[in-house]
Structures are given as structure tokens and as C-alpha cells.
């Protein structure tokens, strides 16, 4: 009997650890999607606005919808489970706070996109777009959000009015979801402590996260600035070598 | 989740119609035919389109709206300050310049709207992003704000850092020119919505409103019913004729004109101008020798006399002579009860009752039966304002009865003759190299100590109480009161 119960307990903890990792991964991806959505939203109404942008916004939104739904179910289930240990609960609450903040930020962005979309319709020719100086495409950002390698341009463009209506419905749904969440689970915000173990506070003296980020940056900078730096370094090295050679020749000559 | 649905209290921004009016103007500026001509901004390697000169913007505004130069300049300045157009060469200086300095339009996402104010969370994300981009890039005030936000919304800090990193990485996916423009845009946005200390906050609108100006008010039956009720009550409100109220205001102004230090100058001299603090020393609340003007003010109204502590003290002396000092003492005790500590309310009320109101009390005050009834009943459940009725009665009694006599009394007349008219200070030669004698005013700690000592002394000397119950009966006391004023009148 005791062996079985310990096995069950082990499985239980393994299960909960797996759940926790899954939740974390989902929160990370939701975070990514929210960030990208906001980035795309800043382009609405500007000179880089086009049907592609609107399309990317729609797809990002749909992706976030599924992620949010999944996360909500998981987290609600986890937090309503009475048999959760204290550390687990703290971790889940922390994820909950991140999730709800993401959702709020996403909702505000959606409202703004709705209003801006109505204010700057792409179909009509009367209202030109604001010349903001942006010219590039946003497909990379959208690809990042949707975690795909390349973004296939969707040529079947929905009617704009339909898209805005969907957006409105989505906003209402998210509203409902948030209210529901608050009703079901009571998380006291002031008891949640931002752990920051994987995400250090930026103004801390801890330099490791900076190193992490800067490493990533280095890897990305393929043919941009590094080239120039490399050239400069090599030129410097050459001149130093030349000077050394010259000096040695002089010494040889003198002696 | 930020508590958004908590509807108690004020959380709505007022209707800022001026924002909605500028937006069509900005949209018109975009027209390829009738709008503003744009140029390209040349940076070291990249070129970014859609820049325009300040001169062009100004000219367009003047031509489109048919306004004067000056007005065009003011309007253009306002547009830049609100963040619809941002300067490229001096980003922190939100001013529209007449010359060739370049400006660019702000993307609509970052336009100031009434409905979505700039949130603290977003600001924190922006600061975190800026810090990630290059450590040490934050200004002093930004660092301070960052630390404050860290304390305020600490529970969201994970989210903020995650979002900052994510947005930073997303930004890297775009091409360099776009990244530059995005940075400029965001910086301009936050310069407008979280201005540096010392700069003007253009979007300052006072306090939040209690009702949402954007919410559609449904005109239901209930709404109309409430409106009708409101107007009916407004109709029966007692009104004062404007001629009467204006007359009152005029009278007040005329009466106080010579007493106002700003309007009529003050003797000895204005301390702010001559560094001579005699004026303040002479006019302390418990000065020994009040100025003539101050003593004259006591004749204006009873409230003025009671408000001035020195005047009250003088009045107290007079009342003691008249054997009605308990009135003023009762009034002061009631004030103490009203403004004192909540925990001491009960005991204070009981003490007042014992000293002033009970049958055969030591300092029994003379209030009519009805008020006494109400007060005694109220004292069963004492609270701050339980003695309000009695206090008002005594106040009116003092005002109608003792006050006129006080003004004719020798005590007051003596005060008047003793009152001094300070002489004007000699203007000191403003020799620039002369050392100015600046003395600091006495420390508030010392002032408070002096005050307490004075109060303790007054309490120790004790009020010269005529112990009524032991000396004479009520009737005798009344007789004596009647005799005194007649003696004084003579």
C-alpha cells in the first residue's frame, strides 16, 4: 500500500511539474504573441498600413485566442485544485498574473486597432493614411508571432467590415473571459511576488541576463555591423604588425 | 488585473474635444494634392521619407484655416506639444519652429486619445525596453520613475520584463529605417505623456470625473423622472437677488480694503520686499500688543472677533467682569470637542455636561429649556456635534448681547488706545555688496513649545470662577448681571 501511494505521489508531482512547464511555455508564447500584436498595431493607419498588415493582425489575434483559451482552462483547473502545495500555488498565481496582464494589454490593443481600423479604412480612397515614414513590411514580426518560418500571404482577403465585426466580437469575448476568470479564481495580486528568476530585473547589477541578451544580439547581427567592426580590427592589427616589422628592420639596420 | 470595473469614485477622463478636432486637420495634411509637401530625412546611411519642415506646416495651417501668423504659430505649437507631429532634430524640444527644422507625423496608435490614457504598465515596459537596448540610457527622472513603478506594480514586474524583451526582439525583425522611426515615435509619445520634470504637461486635465463622458446615457423613464425631480427641487431653492449679494460683496471689499496688505500696503513693510519681518512678528496670533488695524477689525463682526485669538482673549476678560465668562468657555469647549480626537469625544462630552449643563453645575450656562432637552437627550449617545444646538444658542447670545457691550466697554477702549501703529521701515540702501542680515524665522518646534507653555500657564492660573452654587442663587446672579451693564452704561 505505501509503495503504491508513493508511486501515485511521484506521478502526481511529475504530473504537476509537467503541467507547470506546459503552463509556462504557453505563457511564454502568449507573451510573444501579445508583443508582436502590439508591434503590428503601431502600424495601423500609418504609411506601412496595407491589407497585409490587417491580415497579419487578424491571424495573430486568432492565434492568441486559442492560446488564451488553453491557458485559461489549464490555470483555472490548477488553481481550483485544493491539493496544490504552497510553492506550486505561488508559481501558478505568478503565471496567472502574467496571463491576465497579457490579456488586458491585448484587449486594449484590440480596442485601439478596432477604432483605428474604423478611422482609417483601406477600401475607400477619401481618407489617406498618415505619412509616418514607415515603409517596410511586417511579415517577419507576424511570422515570429505565429511561430512559422515564412508567412504565406493570404490572398483570400476577407471583407474589411467582416474583420472589424470579428474584432468587436473577440473583444467582447475577452471581456467575458476576464470577468469569468476573476469570478472563478481569486488571486490576491498583492501577495504575488515577481520572481524574476529567469527574467531578472533590468536595473539590477546582475549582468548575466544582459550577457544572455547581448549574446543573442551578436548571433543575429550577421552581415550588419560586425563586418565593419571586423574590418576595423583587422586593419588595426595589420598596422600594428607593420609597425613592429618596421621597427625590427630598423633595429637590425642600426645594430 | 488592474481593477478596471471598480466603479466607485472617479476614474474617467473628461471629454477632451480639442483632440477630436485636431485629428481631421492632421488627416487633411496627408492629402497628396492639397496637403503638406514632404521631403526625406537623410541620416548617415539610411534615408527616411515623410519629413516636413516647420515652415511648411505653419504655412499650410495659415493658408488652410485663413488665420493670422500669430494664431497659426500658436496652433502649430499646440499640435506639436500634443504629440501629433514630433520634431526630428531636437526631440525633447516640442516646439514648432518657423525654419527648416524637420518634423514628422506620429502614427495614429500613439495619438493622444481621451479613451485610452497612457498606462503605467506600458510606461514601465517602455523604460525596461530602453534599458535593455542600452544600459544607462535612461534619464535621471526616468530612472526615478522606473524605481517608483517597480514599487507600485511589483506584482506585474515579470510580465513587464517579459513584454519588454519580447517587443525588443520583435522590433529587431524590421529593417533599420523602420526601427529608427519606431524608436522616434515611441520616444515622442512618452515625452508627451510622461513629461520630464519642469516641462509643461499639456494633457493635464485636473481630477478624474465620476461619470464617463463617452457613455451613452439611455433616456429611460427613470432618467427623465430623476431629471424632473432635480429641476423641481432647483425651482424651490431659496435665492438671493444678485443685487443683494453683489451689494454684500462690495461692502465687504470696501470695509476690508484698508486692511488688506496687498491692496493697501502694510506697515511696517512688506517682508517679502524689504527682508524686514517685523510685520509678521507684530501679527502673531497671541501678540501682546496688537496693531491698530487688527483691533479695528474686531469691530467689523463678531465672527472676526472670535476668529482672532487675541480678540477672543480680550473678550474673555470683558466677560469675566460681567460674570458671563462661562459662555465663552462653553463655546471653546464645544469647539474643542468638534475638532478634537475621536477617541476622546465621549469623555469630553461628559465633562462639558458636568461642568456646564448639569443642574447645579459649577459654570452653569443659560440656555432655554427646549435646547437643553435636545442636548441632554443627545448626550446619551455622544458624538462630535451633539452640543451643536447649545453652542449655536450661546454663540447668538454672546453676539447679540455681550458683543455690543464689549465694543463700548473700557476694556476694549483701553485696547484700542494701546494698539500701536507700526512705523514704516526706512528703505535700506540696496548697495549690492552689502551683507544682508537674514535671520531665519523661529523654528516651529520652538513656537509650539511656547504655545504649550502659554496654555499651561493659563490653565494653571485657573479661570476666576465664581462658584455659583456656593455663593449665590441663580436669581441673584441674574440681578447682578443686570446691574453691571447699567453701571457701565453710566
XYZ file of C-alpha atoms in Angstrom:
745
model
C 0.000 0.000 0.000
C 2.597 2.537 0.974
C 4.620 1.798 -2.150
C 1.604 2.378 -4.337
C 0.724 5.644 -2.656
C 4.294 6.883 -3.031
C 4.195 5.927 -6.685
C 0.970 7.841 -7.056
C 2.526 10.749 -5.234
C 5.542 10.631 -7.526
C 3.315 10.560 -10.537
C 1.320 13.353 -9.056
C 4.361 15.566 -8.614
C 5.645 14.601 -12.058
C 2.266 15.471 -13.478
C 2.142 18.797 -11.750
C 5.708 19.589 -12.817
C 4.750 18.788 -16.391
C 1.634 20.910 -16.081
C 3.668 23.732 -14.714
C 6.156 23.578 -17.560
C 3.349 23.443 -20.069
C 1.713 26.458 -18.493
C 4.991 28.304 -18.544
C 5.539 27.509 -22.189
C 2.026 28.646 -23.018
C 2.517 31.863 -21.089
C 5.740 32.467 -22.961
C 4.097 32.014 -26.320
C 1.138 34.182 -25.337
C 3.610 36.808 -24.269
C 5.324 36.589 -27.628
C 2.055 36.887 -29.495
C 0.963 39.894 -27.431
C 4.245 41.661 -28.029
C 4.065 41.065 -31.751
C 0.431 42.132 -31.901
C 1.293 45.390 -30.239
C 4.152 45.898 -32.630
C 1.859 45.338 -35.582
C -0.817 47.580 -34.096
C 1.516 50.567 -34.059
C 1.494 50.411 -37.827
C -2.246 50.725 -38.331
C -3.141 53.976 -40.035
C 0.457 54.718 -40.876
C 2.169 54.667 -44.225
C 3.054 50.997 -43.919
C -0.556 50.069 -43.414
C -1.927 47.742 -46.006
C -4.186 44.783 -46.302
C -1.274 42.524 -45.426
C -0.903 44.229 -42.107
C -4.578 43.857 -41.347
C -4.393 40.249 -42.338
C -1.409 39.630 -40.090
C -3.228 41.313 -37.246
C -6.165 39.022 -37.736
C -4.048 35.886 -37.748
C -2.082 36.965 -34.692
C -5.314 37.651 -32.925
C -6.720 34.244 -33.743
C -3.569 32.572 -32.518
C -3.754 34.434 -29.265
C -7.389 33.452 -28.928
C -6.533 29.753 -28.927
C -3.568 30.233 -26.621
C -5.637 32.251 -24.194
C -8.371 29.659 -24.172
C -5.934 26.847 -23.475
C -4.129 28.725 -20.756
C -7.299 29.769 -19.069
C -8.532 26.239 -18.791
C -5.227 24.950 -17.520
C -4.657 27.663 -14.972
C -8.214 27.687 -13.690
C -8.068 23.932 -13.249
C -4.720 24.152 -11.495
C -5.734 26.947 -9.150
C -9.038 25.424 -8.231
C -7.286 22.261 -7.252
C -7.267 22.352 -3.475
C -4.454 19.841 -3.185
C -1.836 22.170 -4.529
C 1.283 22.707 -2.468
C 2.304 26.170 -1.405
C 5.174 26.662 -3.865
C 3.091 25.280 -6.686
C 0.286 27.651 -5.837
C 2.645 30.592 -5.697
C 4.056 29.642 -9.080
C 0.602 29.220 -10.577
C -0.517 32.526 -9.175
C 2.506 34.201 -10.648
C 1.685 32.693 -14.040
C -1.900 33.769 -13.551
C -0.860 37.375 -13.010
C 1.324 37.310 -16.116
C -1.517 35.746 -18.085
C -4.112 38.275 -17.008
C -1.763 41.219 -17.611
C -1.093 39.883 -21.084
C -4.778 39.535 -21.721
C -5.516 43.061 -20.560
C -2.769 44.545 -22.686
C -4.019 42.532 -25.634
C -7.556 43.716 -25.116
C -6.550 47.362 -25.054
C -4.553 46.847 -28.243
C -7.551 45.212 -29.869
C -9.809 48.116 -28.946
C -7.308 50.550 -30.359
C -6.941 48.540 -33.561
C -10.713 48.452 -33.892
C -11.043 52.171 -33.588
C -8.073 52.906 -35.815
C -9.336 50.399 -38.354
C -12.645 52.193 -38.461
C -10.913 55.547 -38.674
C -8.569 54.521 -41.489
C -10.451 52.204 -43.794
C -8.279 50.780 -46.533
C -11.032 50.355 -49.040
C -12.150 53.931 -49.532
C -9.949 56.490 -51.227
C -11.127 59.547 -49.313
C -9.065 59.060 -46.187
C -5.392 58.715 -46.966
C -3.042 57.171 -44.480
C -0.782 59.174 -42.210
C 2.705 59.548 -43.596
C 4.716 58.239 -40.709
C 7.883 57.337 -42.526
C 7.463 53.605 -42.166
C 7.932 51.696 -45.331
C 8.988 48.175 -44.538
C 6.969 45.065 -44.270
C 5.863 43.495 -41.056
C 5.724 39.921 -42.211
C 8.738 38.908 -40.151
C 7.101 40.085 -36.996
C 3.935 38.225 -37.799
C 5.937 35.131 -38.625
C 7.575 35.398 -35.244
C 4.204 35.682 -33.599
C 2.782 32.700 -35.362
C 5.995 30.755 -34.888
C 6.260 29.871 -38.528
C 9.285 30.164 -40.703
C 7.729 32.116 -43.533
C 4.437 33.754 -43.680
C 2.302 32.693 -46.578
C 0.423 35.697 -47.871
C -3.225 35.026 -47.686
C -4.623 36.234 -50.972
C -8.196 35.492 -49.991
C -8.822 38.782 -48.305
C -11.874 38.992 -46.153
C -14.105 41.978 -46.420
C -12.917 44.680 -44.103
C -16.233 45.131 -42.434
C -16.328 41.476 -41.574
C -12.923 41.714 -39.982
C -13.903 44.623 -37.802
C -17.033 42.870 -36.723
C -14.989 39.821 -35.771
C -12.666 42.061 -33.866
C -15.541 43.531 -31.923
C -16.803 40.075 -31.082
C -13.374 38.995 -29.977
C -13.099 41.988 -27.704
C -16.403 41.136 -26.089
C -15.319 37.554 -25.684
C -12.110 38.542 -23.978
C -14.066 40.832 -21.676
C -16.270 37.940 -20.725
C -13.290 35.683 -20.264
C -11.615 38.076 -17.888
C -14.725 38.520 -15.808
C -15.217 34.808 -15.688
C -11.658 34.272 -14.614
C -11.964 36.730 -11.783
C -15.132 35.046 -10.616
C -13.718 31.569 -10.616
C -10.313 32.097 -9.151
C -9.445 34.603 -6.509
C -5.829 35.579 -6.831
C -4.699 38.288 -4.469
C -2.466 40.453 -6.585
C -0.572 41.971 -3.723
C 0.569 38.592 -2.465
C 2.129 37.640 -5.752
C 5.816 38.318 -5.854
C 7.528 38.756 -9.154
C 10.069 36.015 -9.031
C 12.301 37.074 -11.823
C 14.455 34.001 -11.726
C 14.501 33.578 -15.462
C 13.754 37.222 -16.038
C 15.971 39.430 -13.964
C 15.003 42.927 -13.086
C 16.673 45.168 -15.558
C 18.171 47.710 -13.229
C 19.765 45.088 -11.042
C 23.502 44.651 -11.003
C 23.082 41.138 -12.293
C 24.903 41.087 -15.567
C 24.097 37.559 -16.639
C 20.793 38.385 -18.319
C 22.465 41.241 -20.139
C 25.085 38.773 -21.312
C 22.329 36.437 -22.493
C 20.594 39.137 -24.461
C 23.756 40.567 -25.912
C 24.824 37.094 -26.980
C 21.573 36.700 -28.844
C 22.111 40.034 -30.445
C 25.581 39.057 -31.565
C 24.242 35.953 -33.218
C 21.671 37.927 -35.112
C 23.933 40.581 -36.421
C 25.095 38.624 -39.386
C 26.239 40.961 -42.029
C 25.456 44.289 -40.492
C 27.759 45.964 -38.034
C 30.076 43.086 -37.240
C 31.533 43.251 -40.668
C 32.573 46.796 -40.205
C 33.959 46.055 -36.779
C 35.875 43.117 -38.115
C 37.406 45.188 -40.878
C 38.434 47.846 -38.448
C 40.045 45.304 -36.127
C 41.922 43.657 -38.945
C 43.186 46.967 -40.273
C 44.393 47.917 -36.813
C 46.146 44.597 -36.403
C 47.822 44.989 -39.767
C 49.130 48.426 -38.976
C 50.470 47.251 -35.622
C 52.157 44.321 -37.317
C 53.630 46.593 -39.956
C 54.987 48.960 -37.340
C 56.506 46.045 -35.464
C 58.133 44.778 -38.629
C 59.403 48.238 -39.481
C 60.897 48.703 -36.005
C 62.640 45.357 -36.128
C 64.115 46.219 -39.526
C 65.391 49.498 -38.127
C 66.903 47.742 -35.135
C 68.572 45.263 -37.411
C 69.906 48.051 -39.579
C 71.229 50.018 -36.629
C 72.944 47.103 -34.987
C -5.599 42.580 -13.396
C -5.824 46.287 -12.841
C -9.118 46.991 -11.166
C -10.964 48.415 -14.108
C -14.524 47.633 -13.200
C -14.406 49.261 -9.824
C -16.960 51.935 -10.368
C -16.891 53.780 -7.109
C -15.199 57.097 -7.314
C -13.707 58.992 -10.175
C -11.866 57.239 -12.935
C -12.946 58.826 -16.210
C -11.078 61.429 -18.132
C -13.080 64.443 -19.121
C -14.196 64.951 -22.684
C -11.234 66.470 -24.479
C -12.937 67.768 -27.551
C -9.856 69.564 -28.806
C -8.223 66.233 -29.577
C -11.078 65.177 -31.783
C -10.869 68.478 -33.619
C -7.189 68.277 -34.451
C -7.415 64.814 -35.967
C -9.292 65.772 -39.158
C -6.791 68.573 -39.659
C -3.916 66.109 -39.472
C -5.706 63.825 -41.887
C -6.151 66.685 -44.311
C -2.459 67.381 -44.166
C -1.855 63.972 -45.699
C -3.637 64.730 -48.943
C -1.146 64.345 -51.805
C -2.605 67.322 -53.659
C -3.606 69.816 -51.018
C -1.560 68.541 -48.087
C 1.936 69.321 -46.927
C 4.886 68.568 -49.157
C 7.205 66.030 -47.622
C 10.903 65.506 -48.031
C 13.244 62.771 -47.000
C 15.321 62.832 -43.894
C 18.875 61.855 -44.515
C 20.679 60.037 -41.746
C 24.227 58.712 -42.014
C 23.354 55.695 -44.094
C 19.607 55.493 -44.343
C 17.049 57.841 -45.734
C 13.617 58.040 -44.270
C 10.761 59.613 -46.160
C 7.897 61.751 -44.886
C 9.694 64.556 -43.161
C 8.490 68.123 -43.441
C 9.820 71.491 -42.426
C 8.268 73.575 -39.697
C 7.870 76.413 -42.150
C 5.742 74.246 -44.435
C 3.471 73.163 -41.621
C 2.953 76.709 -40.481
C 2.228 77.993 -43.958
C -0.221 75.187 -44.618
C -2.110 75.921 -41.404
C -2.329 79.611 -42.145
C -3.462 79.034 -45.690
C -5.976 76.314 -44.881
C -7.606 77.951 -41.893
C -7.196 81.543 -43.077
C -5.719 82.737 -39.788
C -3.046 85.197 -38.831
C 0.607 84.319 -38.451
C 0.445 84.501 -34.710
C -2.563 82.279 -34.410
C -1.045 79.807 -36.836
C 2.064 79.665 -34.719
C 0.092 79.031 -31.543
C -1.986 76.331 -33.182
C 1.048 74.675 -34.720
C 2.797 74.722 -31.373
C -0.173 73.105 -29.727
C -0.259 70.343 -32.325
C 3.403 69.588 -31.706
C 3.010 69.713 -27.938
C 0.098 67.298 -28.038
C 2.194 64.836 -29.951
C 0.519 64.677 -33.357
C 3.714 65.897 -35.006
C 7.123 65.384 -33.489
C 10.403 67.145 -34.164
C 13.265 65.126 -35.587
C 16.313 67.162 -34.817
C 15.590 68.227 -31.248
C 13.244 65.527 -29.949
C 12.926 66.971 -26.467
C 12.008 70.427 -27.574
C 8.353 70.160 -28.530
C 8.089 73.447 -30.343
C 7.130 74.296 -33.895
C 9.911 76.335 -35.441
C 9.450 78.626 -38.418
C 12.555 77.437 -40.132
C 13.855 74.369 -41.868
C 13.854 72.064 -38.869
C 12.211 68.759 -39.731
C 9.085 67.223 -38.314
C 7.187 64.026 -38.907
C 3.677 62.783 -38.255
C 3.026 60.488 -35.331
C 1.402 57.170 -36.049
C -2.278 57.029 -35.081
C -1.640 54.327 -32.493
C 0.328 56.886 -30.493
C -2.106 59.740 -30.871
C -3.407 61.132 -27.577
C -6.928 59.919 -27.094
C -9.317 60.555 -24.319
C -10.412 56.986 -24.029
C -7.075 55.275 -23.554
C -4.699 57.190 -21.355
C -1.067 56.211 -21.320
C -0.881 53.408 -18.789
C 1.766 52.927 -16.154
C 2.305 49.355 -17.280
C 3.127 50.485 -20.795
C 5.441 53.143 -19.479
C 7.253 50.567 -17.398
C 7.591 48.337 -20.454
C 8.984 51.254 -22.446
C 11.549 52.120 -19.788
C 12.555 48.483 -19.443
C 12.940 48.229 -23.199
C 15.078 51.342 -23.282
C 17.236 49.926 -20.545
C 17.637 46.603 -22.306
C 18.570 48.364 -25.517
C 21.414 50.221 -23.904
C 22.080 50.204 -20.211
C 22.443 53.665 -18.772
C 20.345 55.330 -21.454
C 17.633 56.332 -19.030
C 17.495 59.901 -17.839
C 17.511 60.764 -14.151
C 13.799 61.343 -13.955
C 13.171 58.214 -15.977
C 15.264 56.171 -13.573
C 13.269 57.606 -10.699
C 10.019 56.803 -12.425
C 11.261 53.313 -13.123
C 12.045 52.694 -9.487
C 8.710 54.106 -8.397
C 6.875 51.885 -10.830
C 8.856 48.926 -9.625
C 7.469 49.548 -6.183
C 3.975 50.364 -7.316
C 3.252 47.493 -9.674
C 5.730 44.985 -8.445
C 3.379 42.054 -8.921
C 3.355 42.694 -12.651
C 7.090 43.011 -12.950
C 7.630 39.617 -14.548
C 5.104 40.488 -17.198
C 6.739 43.837 -17.799
C 10.213 42.455 -18.277
C 8.941 39.625 -20.474
C 6.990 42.031 -22.650
C 9.913 44.438 -22.880
C 12.222 41.697 -24.071
C 9.618 40.417 -26.494
C 8.909 43.804 -28.003
C 12.613 44.476 -28.284
C 13.136 41.242 -30.158
C 10.128 41.832 -32.369
C 11.497 45.227 -33.237
C 14.719 43.698 -34.414
C 12.854 41.850 -37.138
C 12.229 45.044 -39.046
C 14.584 46.895 -41.274
C 16.822 49.561 -39.862
C 14.980 52.607 -41.117
C 11.709 51.362 -39.699
C 13.314 50.578 -36.398
C 14.645 54.097 -36.196
C 11.245 55.560 -36.957
C 9.600 53.322 -34.383
C 12.055 54.436 -31.727
C 11.458 58.092 -32.553
C 7.711 57.578 -32.433
C 7.689 55.849 -29.109
C 10.071 58.345 -27.576
C 7.918 61.234 -28.775
C 4.838 59.535 -27.334
C 6.329 59.187 -23.907
C 7.774 62.679 -23.945
C 4.241 63.945 -24.293
C 2.536 61.606 -21.863
C 5.198 61.416 -19.171
C 6.869 64.784 -19.441
C 10.214 65.456 -17.853
C 10.003 67.353 -14.581
C 9.855 71.052 -15.296
C 8.269 70.730 -18.710
C 4.661 71.542 -19.360
C 2.178 68.699 -19.121
C -0.144 69.542 -21.981
C -2.629 66.808 -21.241
C -3.139 67.864 -17.650
C -6.844 67.979 -17.010
C -7.296 68.212 -13.279
C -9.104 65.431 -11.460
C -10.887 62.499 -12.976
C -14.596 62.656 -13.436
C -17.159 60.447 -11.847
C -19.166 59.774 -15.000
C -17.923 58.533 -18.318
C -18.447 61.265 -20.894
C -18.361 58.714 -23.682
C -21.039 56.510 -22.243
C -24.365 56.833 -23.968
C -26.932 57.844 -21.467
C -30.028 55.857 -22.170
C -33.023 58.086 -21.864
C -35.232 55.805 -19.897
C -38.269 56.627 -17.859
C -36.132 56.633 -14.731
C -33.703 59.118 -16.218
C -36.447 61.582 -17.049
C -38.069 61.106 -13.671
C -34.818 61.989 -11.929
C -34.296 64.975 -14.158
C -37.786 66.327 -13.389
C -37.206 65.855 -9.687
C -33.920 67.687 -9.869
C -35.408 70.676 -11.646
C -38.369 70.825 -9.307
C -36.044 70.998 -6.344
C -33.962 73.625 -8.102
C -37.024 75.793 -8.537
C -37.860 75.906 -4.852
C -34.307 76.670 -3.747
C -34.072 79.922 -1.859
C -32.391 82.515 -3.964
C -30.601 85.706 -3.157
C -31.015 88.556 -5.565
C -27.789 89.317 -7.317
C -28.136 92.956 -6.362
C -28.159 91.946 -2.730
C -25.241 89.570 -2.954
C -23.226 91.991 -5.046
C -24.004 94.722 -2.567
C -22.724 92.486 0.193
C -19.544 91.804 -1.703
C -18.992 95.489 -2.351
C -19.487 96.296 1.292
C -17.028 93.613 2.325
C -14.437 94.845 -0.142
C -14.813 98.433 0.940
C -14.574 97.558 4.576
C -11.532 95.362 4.266
C -9.752 97.393 1.648
C -7.543 99.311 4.029
C -6.770 96.165 5.969
C -5.523 94.138 3.096
C -1.730 94.185 2.931
C -1.638 93.631 -0.803
C -4.207 96.242 -1.734
C -3.245 98.987 0.688
C 0.314 98.183 1.550
C 1.292 97.118 5.016
C 3.145 98.804 7.809
C 5.936 98.445 8.732
C 6.757 96.994 5.386
C 6.195 94.025 3.185
C 8.624 91.382 4.493
C 8.968 89.816 1.087
C 10.322 93.034 -0.332
C 12.424 94.503 2.417
C 13.510 91.386 4.322
C 12.121 93.009 7.446
C 9.995 90.540 9.367
C 8.534 92.992 11.867
C 5.160 92.696 10.191
C 4.968 89.008 10.988
C 6.274 89.454 14.499
C 3.686 92.094 15.241
C 0.850 89.998 13.909
C 1.406 86.677 15.607
C -1.819 85.092 16.858
C -1.084 85.806 20.503
C 0.766 89.070 20.236
C 0.910 91.169 23.335
C 0.371 94.419 21.522
C -1.845 94.043 18.516
C -1.774 96.653 15.797
C -4.441 99.277 15.417
C -5.781 97.796 12.247
C -6.203 94.451 13.930
C -8.081 95.923 16.844
C -10.270 97.836 14.426
C -11.139 94.612 12.653
C -12.723 93.325 15.851
C -15.492 95.848 15.393
C -16.452 94.550 11.969
C -18.270 91.467 13.110
C -18.480 89.051 15.973
C -17.039 86.275 13.854
C -13.972 88.405 13.195
C -13.519 88.940 16.913
C -13.834 85.257 17.699
C -11.535 84.259 14.914
C -8.678 86.353 16.277
C -7.203 84.630 19.335
C -6.093 87.885 20.858
C -9.517 89.329 20.383
C -11.059 86.304 21.999
C -8.747 86.743 24.950
C -9.804 90.359 25.320
C -13.437 89.373 25.065
C -12.849 86.762 27.739
C -11.540 89.414 30.125
C -14.596 91.507 29.487
C -16.949 88.593 30.042
C -15.237 87.724 33.295
C -16.015 91.211 34.504
C -19.593 90.634 33.514
C -19.712 87.212 35.115
C -20.668 85.505 31.910
C -17.273 84.018 31.182
C -18.764 80.548 31.198
C -20.438 81.294 27.856
C -17.159 81.719 26.099
C -15.634 78.810 27.977
C -18.524 76.602 26.913
C -18.182 77.742 23.327
C -14.461 76.972 23.324
C -15.047 73.593 24.901
C -17.582 72.764 22.177
C -15.082 73.774 19.501
C -12.511 71.535 21.124
C -14.994 68.687 21.093
C -15.816 69.220 17.434
C -12.229 69.369 16.248
C -10.568 67.075 18.724
C -9.737 63.406 18.773
C -12.446 60.873 18.093
C -11.417 58.652 20.964
C -11.832 61.444 23.487
C -15.246 62.577 22.263
C -17.215 60.661 24.852
C -15.235 61.794 27.879
C -15.066 65.384 26.656
C -18.805 65.497 26.167
C -19.371 64.123 29.639
C -17.015 66.642 31.170
C -18.713 69.501 29.387
C -22.039 68.293 30.654
C -20.775 68.075 34.189
C -19.150 71.498 34.074
C -21.691 73.498 32.139
C -25.005 71.842 31.629
C -25.945 69.733 34.612
C -28.277 71.053 37.243
C -26.194 72.909 39.749
C -23.068 72.724 37.631
C -20.036 74.757 38.515
C -20.315 77.016 35.486
C -23.870 76.691 34.518
C -24.806 78.295 31.200
C -28.127 79.801 30.470
C -29.833 78.057 27.611
C -33.537 77.683 27.043
C -35.470 74.605 28.036
C -36.033 73.197 24.601
C -32.352 73.255 23.645
C -31.424 71.783 26.994
C -33.851 68.936 26.398
C -32.415 68.144 22.982
C -28.851 68.340 24.248
C -29.398 66.116 27.229
C -31.125 63.568 25.055
C -28.302 63.706 22.558
C -25.709 63.235 25.261
C -26.907 59.719 25.808
C -25.188 58.867 22.542
C -22.454 61.444 22.331
C -20.736 62.329 19.093
C -18.831 65.345 17.864
C -21.771 67.536 17.028
C -24.027 66.634 19.913
C -23.649 70.082 21.503
C -24.189 71.960 18.278
C -27.595 73.366 19.167
C -26.460 74.595 22.557
C -23.296 76.051 21.090
C -25.217 77.970 18.451
C -27.570 79.314 21.094
C -24.703 80.540 23.244
C -22.943 81.999 20.237
C -26.004 84.010 19.255
C -26.435 85.079 22.849
C -22.880 86.363 23.011
C -23.212 88.022 19.642
C -26.466 89.823 20.347
C -25.961 90.536 23.989
C -22.346 90.728 25.120
C -20.690 91.791 21.889
C -22.251 95.281 21.570
C -21.485 95.901 25.209
C -17.932 94.752 24.697
C -17.406 97.264 21.960
C -18.463 100.027 24.302
C -16.572 98.663 27.283
C -13.490 100.271 28.835
C -11.522 97.047 28.247
C -11.900 97.385 24.536
C -11.334 101.103 24.571
C -8.145 100.561 26.502
C -7.063 98.025 23.918
C -7.733 100.486 21.169
C -5.642 103.178 22.785
C -2.805 100.776 23.483
C -2.780 99.478 19.931
C 0.211 100.608 18.018
C 0.668 101.852 14.535
C 3.974 100.478 13.370
C 6.172 102.943 11.580
C 7.412 102.380 8.134
C 10.852 100.873 7.878
C 13.488 103.035 6.345
C 14.350 101.773 2.914
C 17.729 100.182 3.206
C 20.221 101.225 0.639
C 20.422 98.444 -1.847
C 24.145 98.524 -2.046
C 24.903 95.310 -3.882
C 27.950 94.331 -1.923
C 26.477 94.945 1.469
C 25.888 91.883 3.504
C 22.188 91.357 4.029
C 21.136 90.436 7.506
C 18.916 87.474 7.094
C 17.510 85.901 10.182
C 15.586 82.701 9.958
C 12.130 82.741 11.466
C 11.764 80.880 14.765
C 11.565 77.160 14.382
C 8.033 75.727 14.510
C 9.170 73.401 17.255
C 10.038 76.353 19.472
C 6.831 78.149 18.576
C 4.821 75.106 19.526
C 6.633 74.825 22.849
C 5.921 78.476 23.616
C 2.288 77.958 22.741
C 2.033 74.975 25.056
C 3.713 76.856 27.883
C 1.323 79.743 27.464
C -1.612 77.384 27.531
C -0.304 75.601 30.606
C 0.161 78.922 32.338
C -3.358 79.979 31.532
C -4.736 76.705 32.774
C -2.636 76.824 35.939
C -3.696 80.305 36.870
C -7.218 78.980 36.548
C -10.269 80.799 35.464
C -11.500 83.185 38.032
C -14.602 81.224 38.635
C -17.404 82.450 40.659
C -18.661 79.322 42.271
C -22.314 79.985 41.800
C -23.771 77.181 43.770
C -21.883 78.128 46.826
C -22.096 81.853 46.635
C -25.402 82.859 45.222
C -28.508 81.541 43.663
C -29.461 81.840 40.023
C -31.724 84.807 40.540
C -29.141 86.796 42.395
C -26.737 86.173 39.589
C -29.164 87.494 37.045
C -29.698 90.598 39.121
C -26.046 91.207 39.355
C -25.688 90.900 35.574
C -28.422 93.445 35.079
C -26.764 95.829 37.491
C -23.337 95.614 35.940
C -24.205 96.803 32.429
C -26.262 99.654 33.814
C -23.277 100.649 35.917
C -21.065 100.543 32.857
C -23.536 102.478 30.787
C -23.497 105.265 33.270
